[in-house]
Amino acid sequence: MANKDICLPMTAQISETIVYQNKVRALMSCPLDALFSLGHMQNPFSHASFGLIRGYIGHWEIHHDRLYLTGIYNETDFSTNNLHKLFEGYDERVFAHWYSGTLRMPEGKLLEYLHLGFGSQYERDVVLKVKRGRITGKTVKDNKPCKMQRFLDI
């Protein structure tokens, strides 16, 4: 469901990060924004550049098929983890029970750069389906054009 109050960035955005299958990956999704849009708390981070309009980078991990937020770093200070500032009493990780949606993790070579949000295309996308913080499904999307498509483009 689209939220009319969410502003789509007109500049490519810096990704979040996620540890999935013991590998640090780029995350082209912003699960923390779902918490802010629910109205439980405001995004306290202001942005200083158009490449990071949300003002922060979230660090995530999947552990036993559950999504956890492990860090929040302000755009102006990437050395300080602000997790405890949003979630009092939590210094290491928070279960993302508020998030239902998809998590997109690109893999492979960059096929097409788009100067728009997370619009750039890579060879593959690993997409995890999440319901209330729990992983409920996984798909791998192959984004490489098929040989027939390349023939038709000539």
Coordinates of N, CA, C and O in Angstrom, one line a residue:
M1 N 0.8 -1.2 0.0 CA 0.0 0.0 0.0 C 0.9 1.2 0.0 O 1.8 1.4 0.8
A2 N 0.7 2.1 -0.9 CA 1.5 3.3 -1.0 C 1.0 4.4 0.0 O -0.1 4.5 0.3
N3 N 2.0 5.1 0.5 CA 1.7 6.1 1.4 C 2.0 7.5 0.7 O 3.1 7.7 0.3
K4 N 0.9 8.3 0.6 CA 1.1 9.5 -0.2 C 2.0 10.5 0.5 O 2.5 11.5 -0.2
D5 N 2.3 10.3 1.8 CA 3.2 11.2 2.5 C 4.7 10.9 2.3 O 5.5 11.7 2.7
I6 N 5.0 9.7 1.7 CA 6.4 9.4 1.5 C 6.9 10.0 0.2 O 6.3 10.0 -0.8
C7 N 8.0 10.7 0.4 CA 8.6 11.5 -0.7 C 9.6 10.5 -1.4 O 10.5 10.0 -0.8
L8 N 9.5 10.4 -2.7 CA 10.4 9.6 -3.5 C 11.6 10.4 -3.8 O 11.5 11.5 -4.3
P9 N 12.8 9.9 -3.5 CA 14.0 10.7 -3.7 C 14.3 10.8 -5.2 O 14.2 9.9 -6.0
M10 N 14.8 12.0 -5.6 CA 15.2 12.2 -7.0 C 16.6 12.0 -7.3 O 17.1 12.3 -8.3
T11 N 17.3 11.4 -6.3 CA 18.8 11.2 -6.4 C 19.0 9.7 -5.9 O 18.3 9.3 -5.0
A12 N 20.0 9.1 -6.5 CA 20.3 7.7 -6.0 C 20.6 7.8 -4.5 O 21.3 8.8 -4.0
Q13 N 20.2 6.8 -3.7 CA 20.3 6.8 -2.3 C 21.4 5.8 -1.8 O 21.6 4.8 -2.4
I14 N 22.1 6.2 -0.7 CA 23.0 5.3 -0.1 C 22.2 4.1 0.5 O 21.2 4.4 1.2
S15 N 22.6 2.9 0.3 CA 21.8 1.8 0.8 C 22.0 1.6 2.3 O 23.0 2.1 3.0
E16 N 21.1 0.8 2.9 CA 21.3 0.3 4.3 C 22.2 -0.9 4.1 O 22.6 -1.2 3.0
T17 N 22.6 -1.5 5.2 CA 23.4 -2.7 5.1 C 22.7 -3.8 5.9 O 21.9 -3.6 6.9
I18 N 23.0 -5.1 5.5 CA 22.3 -6.2 6.2 C 23.3 -7.4 6.2 O 24.0 -7.6 5.2
V19 N 23.3 -8.1 7.3 CA 24.1 -9.4 7.3 C 23.1 -10.5 7.1 O 22.1 -10.7 7.9
Y20 N 23.3 -11.2 6.0 CA 22.4 -12.3 5.6 C 23.3 -13.4 5.1 O 24.2 -13.3 4.3
Q21 N 23.1 -14.6 5.7 CA 23.9 -15.8 5.4 C 25.4 -15.5 5.6 O 26.2 -15.8 4.8
N22 N 25.6 -14.9 6.7 CA 27.0 -14.5 7.2 C 27.8 -13.6 6.2 O 29.0 -13.6 6.2
K23 N 27.1 -12.9 5.4 CA 27.7 -12.0 4.5 C 27.1 -10.6 4.6 O 25.8 -10.5 4.7
V24 N 27.9 -9.5 4.6 CA 27.4 -8.2 4.7 C 27.0 -7.8 3.3 O 27.8 -7.9 2.3
R25 N 25.7 -7.3 3.1 CA 25.2 -7.0 1.8 C 24.6 -5.6 1.8 O 24.2 -5.1 2.9
A26 N 24.4 -5.0 0.6 CA 23.6 -3.8 0.5 C 22.1 -4.2 0.7 O 21.7 -5.2 0.2
L27 N 21.4 -3.3 1.3 CA 19.9 -3.5 1.5 C 19.2 -2.3 0.8 O 19.4 -1.2 1.3
M28 N 18.5 -2.6 -0.2 CA 17.8 -1.5 -1.0 C 16.4 -1.4 -0.5 O 15.4 -1.4 -1.2
S29 N 16.2 -1.4 0.8 CA 14.9 -1.2 1.5 C 15.2 -0.5 2.8 O 16.3 -0.5 3.3
C30 N 14.2 0.2 3.4 CA 14.4 1.0 4.6 C 13.3 0.6 5.6 O 12.3 1.3 5.8
P31 N 13.5 -0.6 6.3 CA 12.5 -1.1 7.2 C 12.2 -0.1 8.4 O 11.1 -0.1 8.9
L32 N 13.1 0.7 8.8 CA 12.9 1.6 9.9 C 11.9 2.7 9.5 O 11.1 3.2 10.3
D33 N 11.8 3.1 8.2 CA 10.8 4.0 7.7 C 9.4 3.6 8.0 O 8.5 4.4 8.2
A34 N 9.2 2.3 8.0 CA 7.9 1.7 8.3 C 7.4 2.1 9.7 O 6.3 2.4 10.0
L35 N 8.4 2.0 10.7 CA 8.1 2.4 12.0 C 7.8 3.9 12.2 O 6.8 4.3 12.8
F36 N 8.5 4.7 11.4 CA 8.3 6.2 11.5 C 6.9 6.5 10.8 O 6.2 7.3 11.3
S37 N 6.5 5.8 9.8 CA 5.3 6.1 9.1 C 4.1 5.6 9.9 O 3.0 6.0 9.7
L38 N 4.3 4.6 10.8 CA 3.2 4.2 11.7 C 2.8 5.2 12.7 O 1.8 5.1 13.4
G39 N 3.7 6.2 12.9 CA 3.5 7.3 13.9 C 3.9 7.0 15.3 O 3.6 7.8 16.2
H40 N 4.6 5.9 15.5 CA 5.0 5.6 16.9 C 6.2 6.5 17.3 O 6.4 6.7 18.5
M41 N 7.0 6.9 16.3 CA 8.1 7.9 16.6 C 8.4 8.6 15.4 O 8.1 8.2 14.3
Q42 N 9.0 9.8 15.5 CA 9.4 10.6 14.4 C 10.9 10.2 14.0 O 11.7 9.8 14.9
N43 N 11.2 10.4 12.8 CA 12.6 10.3 12.4 C 13.4 11.5 12.9 O 13.2 12.6 12.5
P44 N 14.3 11.2 13.9 CA 15.0 12.3 14.5 C 16.2 12.8 13.7 O 16.9 13.8 14.1
F45 N 16.5 12.2 12.6 CA 17.7 12.5 11.8 C 17.4 13.4 10.7 O 16.4 13.2 9.9
S46 N 18.1 14.5 10.6 CA 18.0 15.4 9.4 C 19.0 15.1 8.4 O 20.1 14.6 8.7
H47 N 18.7 15.4 7.2 CA 19.7 15.1 6.1 C 20.5 16.3 5.7 O 20.0 17.4 5.7
A48 N 21.8 16.0 5.4 CA 22.7 17.0 5.0 C 23.0 16.9 3.5 O 23.6 17.8 2.9
S49 N 22.6 15.7 2.9 CA 22.9 15.6 1.4 C 21.7 14.9 0.8 O 20.9 14.2 1.4
F50 N 21.6 15.1 -0.5 CA 20.5 14.5 -1.2 C 20.7 13.0 -1.5 O 19.7 12.3 -1.8
G51 N 21.9 12.5 -1.3 CA 22.1 11.1 -1.4 C 21.7 10.2 -0.2 O 21.8 9.0 -0.3
L52 N 21.2 10.9 0.8 CA 20.7 10.2 2.0 C 19.6 11.0 2.7 O 19.8 11.6 3.8
I53 N 18.5 11.1 1.9 CA 17.5 12.0 2.4 C 16.8 11.5 3.7 O 16.2 12.3 4.5
R54 N 17.0 10.3 4.1 CA 16.4 9.8 5.3 C 17.3 10.2 6.5 O 16.9 10.2 7.7
G55 N 18.5 10.6 6.3 CA 19.4 11.2 7.3 C 20.2 10.1 8.1 O 20.9 10.5 9.1
Y56 N 20.0 8.9 7.8 CA 20.6 7.8 8.6 C 20.9 6.6 7.7 O 20.3 6.5 6.7
I57 N 21.8 5.7 8.2 CA 21.9 4.4 7.6 C 21.7 3.4 8.7 O 22.3 3.4 9.7
G58 N 20.7 2.5 8.4 CA 20.4 1.4 9.3 C 21.3 0.2 9.0 O 21.5 -0.1 7.8
H59 N 21.7 -0.5 10.0 CA 22.4 -1.8 9.9 C 21.5 -2.9 10.4 O 21.0 -2.7 11.5
W60 N 21.4 -3.9 9.7 CA 20.4 -5.0 10.0 C 21.1 -6.4 9.9 O 22.2 -6.5 9.4
E61 N 20.4 -7.3 10.5 CA 20.8 -8.7 10.4 C 19.6 -9.6 10.4 O 18.6 -9.3 11.0
I62 N 19.8 -10.8 9.7 CA 18.8 -11.8 9.7 C 19.4 -12.9 10.6 O 20.5 -13.4 10.3
H63 N 18.7 -13.3 11.7 CA 19.2 -14.3 12.6 C 18.0 -15.2 12.9 O 17.0 -14.8 13.4
H64 N 18.2 -16.5 12.6 CA 17.1 -17.5 12.8 C 15.8 -17.0 12.1 O 14.7 -17.0 12.8
D65 N 15.9 -16.5 10.9 CA 14.7 -16.0 10.1 C 14.0 -14.9 10.8 O 12.8 -14.7 10.6
R66 N 14.7 -14.1 11.5 CA 14.1 -12.9 12.2 C 15.0 -11.7 11.8 O 16.2 -11.8 11.7
L67 N 14.3 -10.6 11.5 CA 15.0 -9.3 11.2 C 15.3 -8.5 12.4 O 14.4 -8.2 13.2
Y68 N 16.6 -8.1 12.5 CA 17.0 -7.3 13.7 C 17.7 -6.0 13.2 O 18.5 -6.1 12.2
L69 N 17.4 -4.9 13.8 CA 18.1 -3.7 13.6 C 19.3 -3.7 14.6 O 19.1 -3.8 15.8
T70 N 20.5 -3.6 14.1 CA 21.7 -3.6 14.9 C 22.4 -2.3 15.1 O 23.3 -2.2 15.9
G71 N 22.0 -1.3 14.2 CA 22.7 0.0 14.3 C 22.0 1.0 13.5 O 21.4 0.7 12.5
I72 N 22.1 2.2 14.0 CA 21.5 3.4 13.3 C 22.6 4.5 13.3 O 23.1 4.9 14.4
Y73 N 23.1 4.9 12.2 CA 24.2 5.8 12.1 C 23.7 7.1 11.4 O 23.2 7.0 10.3
N74 N 23.9 8.2 12.1 CA 23.5 9.5 11.6 C 24.4 9.9 10.4 O 25.6 9.6 10.5
E75 N 23.9 10.6 9.5 CA 24.7 11.0 8.3 C 25.9 11.9 8.7 O 26.9 11.8 8.0
T76 N 25.8 12.6 9.7 CA 26.9 13.5 10.1 C 27.9 12.9 11.0 O 28.9 13.5 11.3
D77 N 27.6 11.6 11.5 CA 28.5 10.9 12.4 C 28.3 9.4 12.3 O 27.6 8.8 13.0
F78 N 29.1 8.9 11.3 CA 29.0 7.4 11.0 C 29.7 6.6 12.0 O 29.7 5.4 12.0
S79 N 30.4 7.2 13.0 CA 31.1 6.4 14.0 C 30.3 6.1 15.3 O 30.7 5.3 16.1
T80 N 29.1 6.8 15.4 CA 28.4 6.6 16.7 C 27.1 5.8 16.4 O 26.3 6.3 15.6
N81 N 26.9 4.7 17.0 CA 25.6 3.9 16.9 C 24.6 4.6 17.7 O 24.7 4.7 18.9
N82 N 23.5 5.0 17.1 CA 22.4 5.7 17.8 C 21.2 4.8 18.1 O 20.1 5.3 18.4
L83 N 21.4 3.5 18.1 CA 20.3 2.5 18.4 C 19.7 2.8 19.8 O 18.4 2.9 19.9
H84 N 20.5 3.0 20.8 CA 19.9 3.3 22.1 C 19.1 4.6 22.2 O 18.3 4.7 23.1
K85 N 19.4 5.5 21.3 CA 18.7 6.8 21.4 C 17.2 6.6 20.9 O 16.3 7.3 21.4
L86 N 17.0 5.7 19.9 CA 15.6 5.4 19.5 C 14.9 4.3 20.3 O 13.7 4.4 20.5
F87 N 15.7 3.4 20.8 CA 15.2 2.3 21.5 C 15.9 2.2 22.8 O 16.9 1.4 23.0
E88 N 15.4 2.9 23.8 CA 16.0 3.0 25.1 C 16.1 1.6 25.7 O 15.2 0.8 25.7
G89 N 17.3 1.3 26.3 CA 17.6 0.0 26.9 C 18.1 -1.1 25.9 O 18.4 -2.2 26.3
Y90 N 18.2 -0.7 24.6 CA 18.7 -1.7 23.6 C 20.0 -1.1 23.0 O 19.9 -0.1 22.3
D91 N 21.0 -1.8 23.3 CA 22.3 -1.3 22.8 C 22.9 -2.2 21.7 O 23.7 -1.7 20.9
E92 N 22.4 -3.4 21.5 CA 23.0 -4.3 20.6 C 22.1 -4.6 19.4 O 22.5 -4.6 18.2
R93 N 20.8 -4.9 19.6 CA 19.9 -5.1 18.5 C 18.4 -5.0 19.0 O 18.2 -5.2 20.1
V94 N 17.6 -4.8 18.0 CA 16.1 -4.7 18.2 C 15.4 -5.6 17.2 O 15.7 -5.4 16.0
F95 N 14.5 -6.4 17.6 CA 13.7 -7.2 16.7 C 12.7 -6.3 16.0 O 12.0 -5.5 16.6
A96 N 12.7 -6.4 14.7 CA 11.9 -5.4 13.8 C 10.5 -6.0 13.7 O 10.0 -6.2 12.6
H97 N 9.8 -6.1 14.8 CA 8.4 -6.6 14.8 C 7.4 -5.7 14.0 O 6.4 -6.2 13.6
W98 N 7.8 -4.5 13.8 CA 6.9 -3.5 13.1 C 6.9 -3.7 11.6 O 6.1 -3.1 10.9
Y99 N 7.9 -4.4 11.1 CA 8.1 -4.4 9.6 C 7.5 -5.6 9.0 O 7.7 -6.8 9.3
S100 N 6.6 -5.3 8.0 CA 6.1 -6.3 7.0 C 6.3 -5.7 5.7 O 6.0 -4.5 5.4
G101 N 6.9 -6.5 4.8 CA 7.1 -6.0 3.4 C 8.2 -6.9 2.8 O 8.4 -8.1 3.1
T102 N 9.0 -6.3 1.9 CA 10.1 -7.0 1.3 C 11.5 -6.3 1.6 O 11.5 -5.1 1.8
L103 N 12.5 -7.2 1.5 CA 13.9 -6.7 1.7 C 14.6 -7.0 0.4 O 14.6 -8.2 0.0
R104 N 15.1 -6.0 -0.3 CA 15.8 -6.3 -1.6 C 17.3 -6.1 -1.4 O 17.8 -5.1 -1.0
M105 N 18.0 -7.2 -1.8 CA 19.5 -7.2 -1.7 C 20.0 -7.5 -3.1 O 19.9 -8.6 -3.6
P106 N 20.7 -6.5 -3.7 CA 21.2 -6.7 -5.1 C 22.5 -7.6 -5.0 O 23.2 -7.6 -4.0
E107 N 22.7 -8.3 -6.1 CA 23.9 -9.2 -6.2 C 24.4 -9.0 -7.7 O 23.7 -8.8 -8.6
G108 N 25.7 -9.2 -7.8 CA 26.3 -9.2 -9.1 C 26.7 -7.8 -9.6 O 26.8 -6.8 -8.9
K109 N 27.0 -7.7 -10.9 CA 27.4 -6.5 -11.5 C 26.2 -5.5 -11.7 O 25.1 -5.9 -11.9
L110 N 26.6 -4.2 -11.7 CA 25.6 -3.2 -11.9 C 25.3 -3.2 -13.4 O 26.2 -3.1 -14.3
L111 N 24.0 -3.4 -13.8 CA 23.6 -3.4 -15.2 C 23.1 -2.1 -15.7 O 23.4 -1.7 -16.8
E112 N 22.4 -1.4 -14.8 CA 21.9 0.0 -15.2 C 21.9 0.9 -14.0 O 21.2 0.5 -13.0
Y113 N 22.5 2.0 -14.1 CA 22.5 3.0 -13.0 C 21.3 3.9 -13.2 O 21.1 4.5 -14.3
L114 N 20.5 4.1 -12.2 CA 19.4 5.1 -12.2 C 19.7 6.0 -11.1 O 19.8 5.6 -10.0
H115 N 19.6 7.3 -11.4 CA 19.9 8.4 -10.4 C 18.5 8.7 -9.7 O 18.0 9.8 -9.7
L116 N 18.0 7.6 -9.1 CA 16.6 7.7 -8.5 C 16.5 6.7 -7.4 O 16.3 5.5 -7.7
G117 N 16.5 7.1 -6.2 CA 16.3 6.2 -5.1 C 17.1 4.9 -5.1 O 18.3 5.0 -5.3
F118 N 16.5 3.8 -5.0 CA 17.2 2.5 -5.2 C 16.8 1.9 -6.5 O 16.7 0.7 -6.6
G119 N 16.7 2.7 -7.5 CA 16.3 2.2 -8.9 C 17.3 1.5 -9.7 O 17.0 0.9 -10.7
S120 N 18.6 1.5 -9.3 CA 19.6 0.9 -10.2 C 19.4 -0.6 -10.2 O 18.9 -1.2 -9.2
Q121 N 19.7 -1.2 -11.4 CA 19.5 -2.7 -11.5 C 20.8 -3.4 -11.5 O 21.8 -3.0 -12.2
Y122 N 20.9 -4.5 -10.8 CA 22.0 -5.4 -10.8 C 21.7 -6.7 -11.4 O 20.5 -7.0 -11.7
E123 N 22.6 -7.6 -11.5 CA 22.4 -8.9 -12.2 C 21.3 -9.7 -11.5 O 20.5 -10.3 -12.2
R124 N 21.2 -9.7 -10.2 CA 20.2 -10.4 -9.5 C 19.7 -9.6 -8.3 O 20.5 -8.8 -7.8
D125 N 18.5 -9.9 -7.9 CA 18.0 -9.4 -6.6 C 17.6 -10.5 -5.7 O 16.8 -11.4 -6.2
V126 N 18.1 -10.6 -4.5 CA 17.6 -11.5 -3.5 C 16.5 -10.8 -2.8 O 16.7 -9.7 -2.3
V127 N 15.3 -11.3 -2.8 CA 14.1 -10.6 -2.2 C 13.6 -11.5 -1.1 O 13.1 -12.6 -1.3
L128 N 13.6 -11.0 0.1 CA 13.0 -11.7 1.3 C 11.7 -11.1 1.6 O 11.5 -9.8 1.7
K129 N 10.7 -11.9 1.8 CA 9.4 -11.4 2.2 C 9.3 -11.5 3.8 O 9.8 -12.5 4.4
V130 N 8.9 -10.4 4.4 CA 8.9 -10.3 5.8 C 7.5 -10.0 6.3 O 6.8 -9.2 5.8
K131 N 7.1 -10.7 7.4 CA 5.8 -10.4 8.0 C 6.0 -10.3 9.5 O 6.5 -11.2 10.2
R132 N 5.8 -9.1 10.0 CA 6.0 -8.8 11.5 C 7.4 -9.2 11.9 O 7.5 -9.8 13.0
G133 N 8.4 -8.9 11.1 CA 9.8 -9.1 11.5 C 10.3 -10.5 11.2 O 11.5 -10.8 11.4
R134 N 9.4 -11.4 10.7 CA 9.8 -12.8 10.5 C 9.9 -13.1 9.0 O 9.0 -12.7 8.2
I135 N 11.0 -13.7 8.5 CA 11.2 -14.0 7.1 C 10.2 -15.1 6.8 O 10.2 -16.2 7.4
T136 N 9.4 -14.9 5.7 CA 8.3 -15.9 5.3 C 8.6 -16.4 3.9 O 7.9 -17.3 3.5
G137 N 9.5 -15.8 3.2 CA 9.8 -16.3 1.9 C 11.0 -15.7 1.3 O 11.5 -14.7 1.7
K138 N 11.5 -16.3 0.2 CA 12.7 -15.8 -0.5 C 12.5 -16.1 -2.0 O 12.1 -17.2 -2.4
T139 N 12.9 -15.1 -2.8 CA 13.0 -15.3 -4.2 C 14.3 -14.7 -4.7 O 14.8 -13.7 -4.1
V140 N 14.8 -15.2 -5.8 CA 15.9 -14.6 -6.5 C 15.5 -14.2 -7.8 O 15.0 -15.1 -8.6
K141 N 15.6 -13.0 -8.2 CA 15.2 -12.4 -9.4 C 16.4 -12.2 -10.3 O 17.3 -11.5 -9.9
D142 N 16.4 -12.8 -11.5 CA 17.5 -12.7 -12.4 C 17.1 -11.4 -13.3 O 16.1 -11.5 -14.0
N143 N 18.0 -10.4 -13.2 CA 17.7 -9.2 -14.0 C 18.4 -9.1 -15.3 O 18.3 -8.1 -16.0
K144 N 19.3 -10.1 -15.6 CA 20.0 -10.0 -16.9 C 19.0 -10.2 -18.0 O 18.2 -11.0 -18.0
P145 N 19.2 -9.3 -19.1 CA 18.3 -9.5 -20.2 C 18.6 -10.8 -20.9 O 19.7 -11.3 -21.0
C146 N 17.5 -11.5 -21.4 CA 17.7 -12.8 -22.0 C 18.3 -12.5 -23.4 O 18.2 -11.4 -24.0
K147 N 18.9 -13.6 -24.0 CA 19.5 -13.5 -25.3 C 18.5 -13.0 -26.4 O 18.8 -12.3 -27.3
M148 N 17.3 -13.5 -26.3 CA 16.3 -13.1 -27.3 C 16.0 -11.6 -27.2 O 15.8 -11.0 -28.2
Q149 N 15.9 -11.1 -26.0 CA 15.7 -9.6 -25.8 C 16.8 -8.8 -26.4 O 16.5 -7.8 -27.1
R150 N 18.1 -9.3 -26.3 CA 19.2 -8.5 -26.9 C 19.0 -8.6 -28.4 O 19.3 -7.6 -29.1
F151 N 18.6 -9.7 -29.0 CA 18.4 -9.8 -30.4 C 17.3 -8.8 -30.9 O 17.4 -8.1 -31.9
L152 N 16.2 -8.7 -30.1 CA 15.1 -7.8 -30.5 C 15.5 -6.4 -30.3 O 14.9 -5.5 -31.0
D153 N 16.5 -6.0 -29.5 CA 16.9 -4.6 -29.3 C 17.8 -4.1 -30.4 O 18.0 -3.0 -30.5
I154 N 18.2 -5.0 -31.3 CA 19.1 -4.6 -32.4 C 18.4 -3.9 -33.5 O 17.3 -4.1 -33.8

